[in-house]
PDB file of C-alpha atoms in Angstrom:
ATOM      1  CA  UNK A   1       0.000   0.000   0.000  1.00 35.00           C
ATOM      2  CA  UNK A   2       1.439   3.455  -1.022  1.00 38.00           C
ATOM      3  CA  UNK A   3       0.288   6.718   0.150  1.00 36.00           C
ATOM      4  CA  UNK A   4      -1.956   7.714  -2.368  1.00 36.00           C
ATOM      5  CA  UNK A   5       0.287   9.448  -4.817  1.00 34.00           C
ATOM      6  CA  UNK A   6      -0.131   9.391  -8.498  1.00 32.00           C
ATOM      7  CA  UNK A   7      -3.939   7.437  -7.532  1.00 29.00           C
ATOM      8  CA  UNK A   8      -6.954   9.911  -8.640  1.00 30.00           C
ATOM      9  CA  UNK A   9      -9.293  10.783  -6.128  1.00 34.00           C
ATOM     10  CA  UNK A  10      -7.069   8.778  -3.773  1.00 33.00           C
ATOM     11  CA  UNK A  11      -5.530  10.179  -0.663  1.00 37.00           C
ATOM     12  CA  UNK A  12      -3.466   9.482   2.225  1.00 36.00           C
ATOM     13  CA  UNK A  13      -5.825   8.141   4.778  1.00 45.00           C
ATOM     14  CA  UNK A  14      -7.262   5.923   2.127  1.00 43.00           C
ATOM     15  CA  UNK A  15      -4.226   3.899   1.272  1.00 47.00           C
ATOM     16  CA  UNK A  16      -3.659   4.117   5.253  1.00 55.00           C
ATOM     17  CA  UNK A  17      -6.784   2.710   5.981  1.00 50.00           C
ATOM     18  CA  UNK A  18      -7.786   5.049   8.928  1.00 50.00           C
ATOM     19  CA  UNK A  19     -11.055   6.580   8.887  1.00 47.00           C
ATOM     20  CA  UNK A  20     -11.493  10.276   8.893  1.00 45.00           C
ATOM     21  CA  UNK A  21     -13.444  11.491  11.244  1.00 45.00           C
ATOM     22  CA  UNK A  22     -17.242  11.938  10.843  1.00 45.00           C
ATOM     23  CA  UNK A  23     -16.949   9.711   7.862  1.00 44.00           C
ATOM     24  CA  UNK A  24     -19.724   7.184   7.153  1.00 45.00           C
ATOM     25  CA  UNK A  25     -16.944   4.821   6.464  1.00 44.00           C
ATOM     26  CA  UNK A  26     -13.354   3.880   4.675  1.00 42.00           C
ATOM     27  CA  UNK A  27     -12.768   5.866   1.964  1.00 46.00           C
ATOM     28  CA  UNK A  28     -12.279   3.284  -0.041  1.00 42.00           C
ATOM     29  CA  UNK A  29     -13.238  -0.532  -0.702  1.00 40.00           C
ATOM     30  CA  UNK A  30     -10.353  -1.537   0.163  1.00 49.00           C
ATOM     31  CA  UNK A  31     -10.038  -3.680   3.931  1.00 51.00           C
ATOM     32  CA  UNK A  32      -8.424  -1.067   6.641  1.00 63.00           C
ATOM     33  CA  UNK A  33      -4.716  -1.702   7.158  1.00 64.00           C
ATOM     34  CA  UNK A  34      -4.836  -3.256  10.815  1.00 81.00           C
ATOM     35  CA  UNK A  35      -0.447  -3.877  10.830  1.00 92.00           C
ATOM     36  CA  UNK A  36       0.797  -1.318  12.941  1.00 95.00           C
ATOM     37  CA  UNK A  37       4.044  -1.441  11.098  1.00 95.00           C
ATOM     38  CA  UNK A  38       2.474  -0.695   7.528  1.00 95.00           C
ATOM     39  CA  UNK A  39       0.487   1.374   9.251  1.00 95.00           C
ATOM     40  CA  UNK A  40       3.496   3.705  10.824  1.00 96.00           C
ATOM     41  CA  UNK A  41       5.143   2.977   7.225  1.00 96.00           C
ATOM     42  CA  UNK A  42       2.541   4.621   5.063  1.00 95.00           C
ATOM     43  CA  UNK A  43       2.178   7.357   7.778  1.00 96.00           C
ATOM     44  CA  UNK A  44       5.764   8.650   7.124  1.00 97.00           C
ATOM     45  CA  UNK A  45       4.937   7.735   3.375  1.00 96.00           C
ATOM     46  CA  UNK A  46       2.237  10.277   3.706  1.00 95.00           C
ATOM     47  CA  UNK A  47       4.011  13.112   5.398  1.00 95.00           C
ATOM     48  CA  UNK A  48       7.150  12.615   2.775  1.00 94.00           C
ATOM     49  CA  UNK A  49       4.975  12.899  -0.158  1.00 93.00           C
ATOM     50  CA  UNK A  50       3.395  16.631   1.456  1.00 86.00           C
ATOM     51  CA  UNK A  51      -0.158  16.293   0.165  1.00 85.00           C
ATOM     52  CA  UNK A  52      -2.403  19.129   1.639  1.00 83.00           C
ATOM     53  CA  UNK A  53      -4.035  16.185   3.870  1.00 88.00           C
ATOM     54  CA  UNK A  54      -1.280  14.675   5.059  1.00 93.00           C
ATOM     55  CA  UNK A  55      -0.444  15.895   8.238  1.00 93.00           C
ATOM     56  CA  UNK A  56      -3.915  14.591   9.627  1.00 94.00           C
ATOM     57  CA  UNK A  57      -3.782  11.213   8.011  1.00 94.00           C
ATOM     58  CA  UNK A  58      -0.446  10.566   9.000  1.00 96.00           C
ATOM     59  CA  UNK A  59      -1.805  12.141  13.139  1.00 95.00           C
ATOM     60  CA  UNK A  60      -4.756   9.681  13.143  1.00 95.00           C
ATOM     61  CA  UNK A  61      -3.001   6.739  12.143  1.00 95.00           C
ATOM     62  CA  UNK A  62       0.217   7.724  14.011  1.00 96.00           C
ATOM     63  CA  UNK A  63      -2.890   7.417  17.085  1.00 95.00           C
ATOM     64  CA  UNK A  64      -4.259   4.672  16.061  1.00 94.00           C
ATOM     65  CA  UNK A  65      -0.938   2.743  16.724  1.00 95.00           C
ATOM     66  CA  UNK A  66      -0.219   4.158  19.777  1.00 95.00           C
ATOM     67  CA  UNK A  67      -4.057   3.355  21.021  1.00 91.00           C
ATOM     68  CA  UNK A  68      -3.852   0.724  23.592  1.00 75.00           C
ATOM     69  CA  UNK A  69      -4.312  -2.402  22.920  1.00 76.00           C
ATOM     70  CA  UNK A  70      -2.955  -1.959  19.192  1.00 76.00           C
ATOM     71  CA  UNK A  71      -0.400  -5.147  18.506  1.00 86.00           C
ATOM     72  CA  UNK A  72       2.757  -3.254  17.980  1.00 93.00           C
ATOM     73  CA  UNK A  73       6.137  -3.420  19.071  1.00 94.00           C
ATOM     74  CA  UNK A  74       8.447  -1.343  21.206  1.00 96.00           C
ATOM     75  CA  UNK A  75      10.165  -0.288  17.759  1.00 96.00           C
ATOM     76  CA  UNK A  76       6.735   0.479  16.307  1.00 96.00           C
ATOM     77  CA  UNK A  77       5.673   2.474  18.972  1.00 97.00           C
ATOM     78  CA  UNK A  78       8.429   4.735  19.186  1.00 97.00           C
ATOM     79  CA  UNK A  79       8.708   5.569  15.563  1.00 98.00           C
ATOM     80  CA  UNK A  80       4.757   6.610  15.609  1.00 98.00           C
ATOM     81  CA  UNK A  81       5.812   8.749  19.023  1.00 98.00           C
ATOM     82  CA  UNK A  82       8.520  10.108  16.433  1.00 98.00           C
ATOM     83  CA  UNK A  83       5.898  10.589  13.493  1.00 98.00           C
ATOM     84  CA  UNK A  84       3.591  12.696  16.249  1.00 97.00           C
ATOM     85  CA  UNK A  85       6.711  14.617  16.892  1.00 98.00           C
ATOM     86  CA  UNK A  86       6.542  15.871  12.462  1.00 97.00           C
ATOM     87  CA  UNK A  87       2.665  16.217  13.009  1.00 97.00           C
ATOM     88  CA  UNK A  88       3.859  18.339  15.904  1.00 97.00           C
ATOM     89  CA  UNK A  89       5.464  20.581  13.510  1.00 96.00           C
ATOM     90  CA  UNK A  90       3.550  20.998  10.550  1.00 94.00           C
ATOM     91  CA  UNK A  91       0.961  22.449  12.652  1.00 93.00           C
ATOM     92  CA  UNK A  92       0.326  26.439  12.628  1.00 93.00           C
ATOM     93  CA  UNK A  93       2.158  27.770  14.515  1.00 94.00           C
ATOM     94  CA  UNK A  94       4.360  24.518  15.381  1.00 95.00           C
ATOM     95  CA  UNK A  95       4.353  22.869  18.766  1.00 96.00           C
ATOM     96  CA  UNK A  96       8.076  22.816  19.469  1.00 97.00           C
ATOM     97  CA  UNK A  97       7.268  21.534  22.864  1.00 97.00           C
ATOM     98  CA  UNK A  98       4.882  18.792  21.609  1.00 97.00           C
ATOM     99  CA  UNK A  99       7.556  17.692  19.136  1.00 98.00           C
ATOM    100  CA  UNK A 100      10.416  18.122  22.129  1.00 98.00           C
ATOM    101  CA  UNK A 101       8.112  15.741  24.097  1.00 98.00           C
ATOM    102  CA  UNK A 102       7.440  13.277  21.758  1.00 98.00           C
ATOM    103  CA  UNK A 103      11.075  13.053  20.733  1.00 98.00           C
ATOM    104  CA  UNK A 104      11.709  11.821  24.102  1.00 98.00           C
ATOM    105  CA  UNK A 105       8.919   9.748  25.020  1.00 97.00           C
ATOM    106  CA  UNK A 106      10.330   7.587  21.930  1.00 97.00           C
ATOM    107  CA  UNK A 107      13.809   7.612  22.873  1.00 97.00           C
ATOM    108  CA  UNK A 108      12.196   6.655  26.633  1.00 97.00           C
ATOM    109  CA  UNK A 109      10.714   3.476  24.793  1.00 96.00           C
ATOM    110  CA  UNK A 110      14.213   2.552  23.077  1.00 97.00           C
ATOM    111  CA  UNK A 111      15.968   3.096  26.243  1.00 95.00           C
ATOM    112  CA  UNK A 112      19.193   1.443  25.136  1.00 92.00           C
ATOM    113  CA  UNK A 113      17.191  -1.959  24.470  1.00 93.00           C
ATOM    114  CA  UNK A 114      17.368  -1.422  20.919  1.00 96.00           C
ATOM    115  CA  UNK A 115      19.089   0.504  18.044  1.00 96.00           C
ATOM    116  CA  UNK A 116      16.651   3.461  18.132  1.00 97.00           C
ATOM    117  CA  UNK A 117      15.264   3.568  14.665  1.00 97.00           C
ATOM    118  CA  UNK A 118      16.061   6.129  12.152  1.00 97.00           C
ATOM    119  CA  UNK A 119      12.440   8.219  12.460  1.00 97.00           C
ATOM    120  CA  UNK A 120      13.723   9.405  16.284  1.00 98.00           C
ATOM    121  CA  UNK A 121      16.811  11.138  15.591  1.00 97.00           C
ATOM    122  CA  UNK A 122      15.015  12.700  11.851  1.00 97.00           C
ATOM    123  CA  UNK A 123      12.091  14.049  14.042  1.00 98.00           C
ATOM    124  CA  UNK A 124      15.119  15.597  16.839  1.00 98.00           C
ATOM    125  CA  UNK A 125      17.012  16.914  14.339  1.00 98.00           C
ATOM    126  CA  UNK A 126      13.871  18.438  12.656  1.00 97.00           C
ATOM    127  CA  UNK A 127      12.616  19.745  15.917  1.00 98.00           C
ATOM    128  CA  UNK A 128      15.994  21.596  16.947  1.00 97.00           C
ATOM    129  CA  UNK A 129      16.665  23.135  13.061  1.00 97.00           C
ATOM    130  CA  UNK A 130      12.657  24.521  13.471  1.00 96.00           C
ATOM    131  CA  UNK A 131      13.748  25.931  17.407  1.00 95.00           C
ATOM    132  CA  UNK A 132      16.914  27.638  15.474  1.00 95.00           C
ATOM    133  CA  UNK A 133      14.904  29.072  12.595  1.00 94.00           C
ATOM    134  CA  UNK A 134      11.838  30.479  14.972  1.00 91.00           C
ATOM    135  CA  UNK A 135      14.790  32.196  17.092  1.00 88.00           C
ATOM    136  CA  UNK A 136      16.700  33.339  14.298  1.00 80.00           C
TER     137      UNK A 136
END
């Protein structure tokens, strides 16, 4: 499942499989993507490809994985807390502090038991250049 790109009519939360909010449904016939991992994947898929909707696609499924009792993993988990942390800020004006706290909450899931995946140190790095541009 891809993001939605290049599909007509398609967006985002379609090929995520996450219902938008006062929907009567999916937006498409396709069955929702349940895997947390695909689900975090096409998330990130969504926010790299910069659609108009994809900040609150990528937000509700980034929730939807970090829901209790969703099946995912330690690794899983922290790179949604990471994909919150972009959410955090694309919004208007951005929530450095969200994104701060986010950040960490994932790094407090790797805590050393893991190699902390790639998504924690991209949302850090975009968190601190944003603080240095907003002070500049």
């Amino acid at each position: 499942a891809g993001s939605g790109a290049g599909v007509p009519g398609a967006s985002p939360g379609a090929s995520l499989g996450v219902e938008r909010a006062g929907s009567d449904g999916p937006e498409t016939t396709a069955a929702p993507v349940q895997d947390p991992v695909v689900l975090v994947a096409g998330a990130f898929a969504a926010l790299d490809g910069g659609l108009p909707s994809a900040k609150e696609d990528a937000a509700r499924a980034f929730s939807h994985v970090l829901a209790a009792g969703t099946a995912a993993g330690p690794a899983t988990r922290a790179r949604a807390y990471a994909g919150v942390a972009r959410c955090a800020l694309l919004a208007s004006p951005p929530d450095l502090e969200g994104a701060r706290e986010m950040v960490m909450m994932a790094r407090k899931i790797v805590d050393n038991n893991f190699t902390e995946p790639e998504e924690i140190g991209a949302a850090a790095a975009r968190t601190e250049l944003m603080a240095s541009a907003i002070e500049a």
